[in-house]
Coordinates of C-alpha atoms in Angstrom, one line a residue:
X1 CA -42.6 -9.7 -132.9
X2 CA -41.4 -6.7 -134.8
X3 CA -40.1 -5.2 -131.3
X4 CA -38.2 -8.5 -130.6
X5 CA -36.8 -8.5 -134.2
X6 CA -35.3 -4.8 -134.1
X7 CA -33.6 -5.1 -130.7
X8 CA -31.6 -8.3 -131.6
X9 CA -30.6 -6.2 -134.5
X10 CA -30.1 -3.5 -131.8
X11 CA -28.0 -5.8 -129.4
X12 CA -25.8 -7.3 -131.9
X13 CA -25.1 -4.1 -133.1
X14 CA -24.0 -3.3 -129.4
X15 CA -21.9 -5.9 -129.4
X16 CA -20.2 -4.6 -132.5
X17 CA -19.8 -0.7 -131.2
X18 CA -18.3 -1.5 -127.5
X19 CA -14.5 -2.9 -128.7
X20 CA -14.7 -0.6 -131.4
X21 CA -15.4 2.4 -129.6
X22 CA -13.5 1.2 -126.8
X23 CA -10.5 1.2 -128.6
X24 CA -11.1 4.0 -130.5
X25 CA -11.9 5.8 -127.0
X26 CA -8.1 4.2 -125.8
X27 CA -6.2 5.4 -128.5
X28 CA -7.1 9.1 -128.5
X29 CA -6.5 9.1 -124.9
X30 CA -3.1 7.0 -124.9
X31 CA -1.0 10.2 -125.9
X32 CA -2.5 13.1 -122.6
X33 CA -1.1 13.4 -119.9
X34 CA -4.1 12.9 -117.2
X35 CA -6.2 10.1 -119.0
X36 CA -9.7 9.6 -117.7
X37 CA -10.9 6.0 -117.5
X38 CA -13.9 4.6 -119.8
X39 CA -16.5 3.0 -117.3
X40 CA -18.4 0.2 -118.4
X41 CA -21.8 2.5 -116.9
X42 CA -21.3 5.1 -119.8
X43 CA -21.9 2.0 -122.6
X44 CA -24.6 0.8 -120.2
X45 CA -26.4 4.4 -120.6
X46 CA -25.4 4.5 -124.1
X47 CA -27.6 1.3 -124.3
X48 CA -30.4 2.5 -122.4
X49 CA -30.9 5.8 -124.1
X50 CA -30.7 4.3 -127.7
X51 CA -33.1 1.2 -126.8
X52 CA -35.6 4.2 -125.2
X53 CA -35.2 6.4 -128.4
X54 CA -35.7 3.3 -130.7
X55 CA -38.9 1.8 -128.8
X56 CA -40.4 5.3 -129.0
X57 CA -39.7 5.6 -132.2
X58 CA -41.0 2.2 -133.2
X59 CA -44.3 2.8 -130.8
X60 CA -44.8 6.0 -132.9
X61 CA -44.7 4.9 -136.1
X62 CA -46.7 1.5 -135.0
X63 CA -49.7 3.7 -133.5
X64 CA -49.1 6.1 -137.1
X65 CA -49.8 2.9 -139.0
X66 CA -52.4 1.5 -136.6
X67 CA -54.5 4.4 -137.0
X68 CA -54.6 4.9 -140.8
X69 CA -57.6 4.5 -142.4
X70 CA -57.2 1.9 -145.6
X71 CA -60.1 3.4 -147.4
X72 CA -59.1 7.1 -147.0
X73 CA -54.7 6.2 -148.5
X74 CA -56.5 4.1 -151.5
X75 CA -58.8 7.3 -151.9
X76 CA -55.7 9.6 -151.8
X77 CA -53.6 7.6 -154.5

């Protein structure tokens, strides 16, 4: 549930960042003389890189929590 609740927040962010970077991306290349063109691929890897960096970072601090002994953090505070 928690993953499925951070990567909607994760996707509709997406959805925010592609125009926006696209034409931020379009802008600062409108005025060279040899313009590259933005592939949809690079916001597909963009994608893929920051949903693998999120899930491991969620996993991680899941198995942190997970294996946390109540006891011992009441005995610390």
């Amino acid at each position: 549930m928690l993953l499925r609740k951070y990567y909607k927040l994760l996707g509709i962010a997406f959805l925010f960042a592609i125009p926006i970077s696209w034409l931020a991306i379009d802008k600062y290349l409108e005025d060279f003389a040899h313009k590259a063109s933005v592939s949809w691929w690079i916001y597909a890897i963009a994608l893929l890189i920051t949903a693998g960096i999120s899930l491991a970072t969620l996993i991680w601090q899941i198995y942190k929590a997970a294996q946390t002994n109540p006891a011992e953090a009441m005995k610390a505070e």
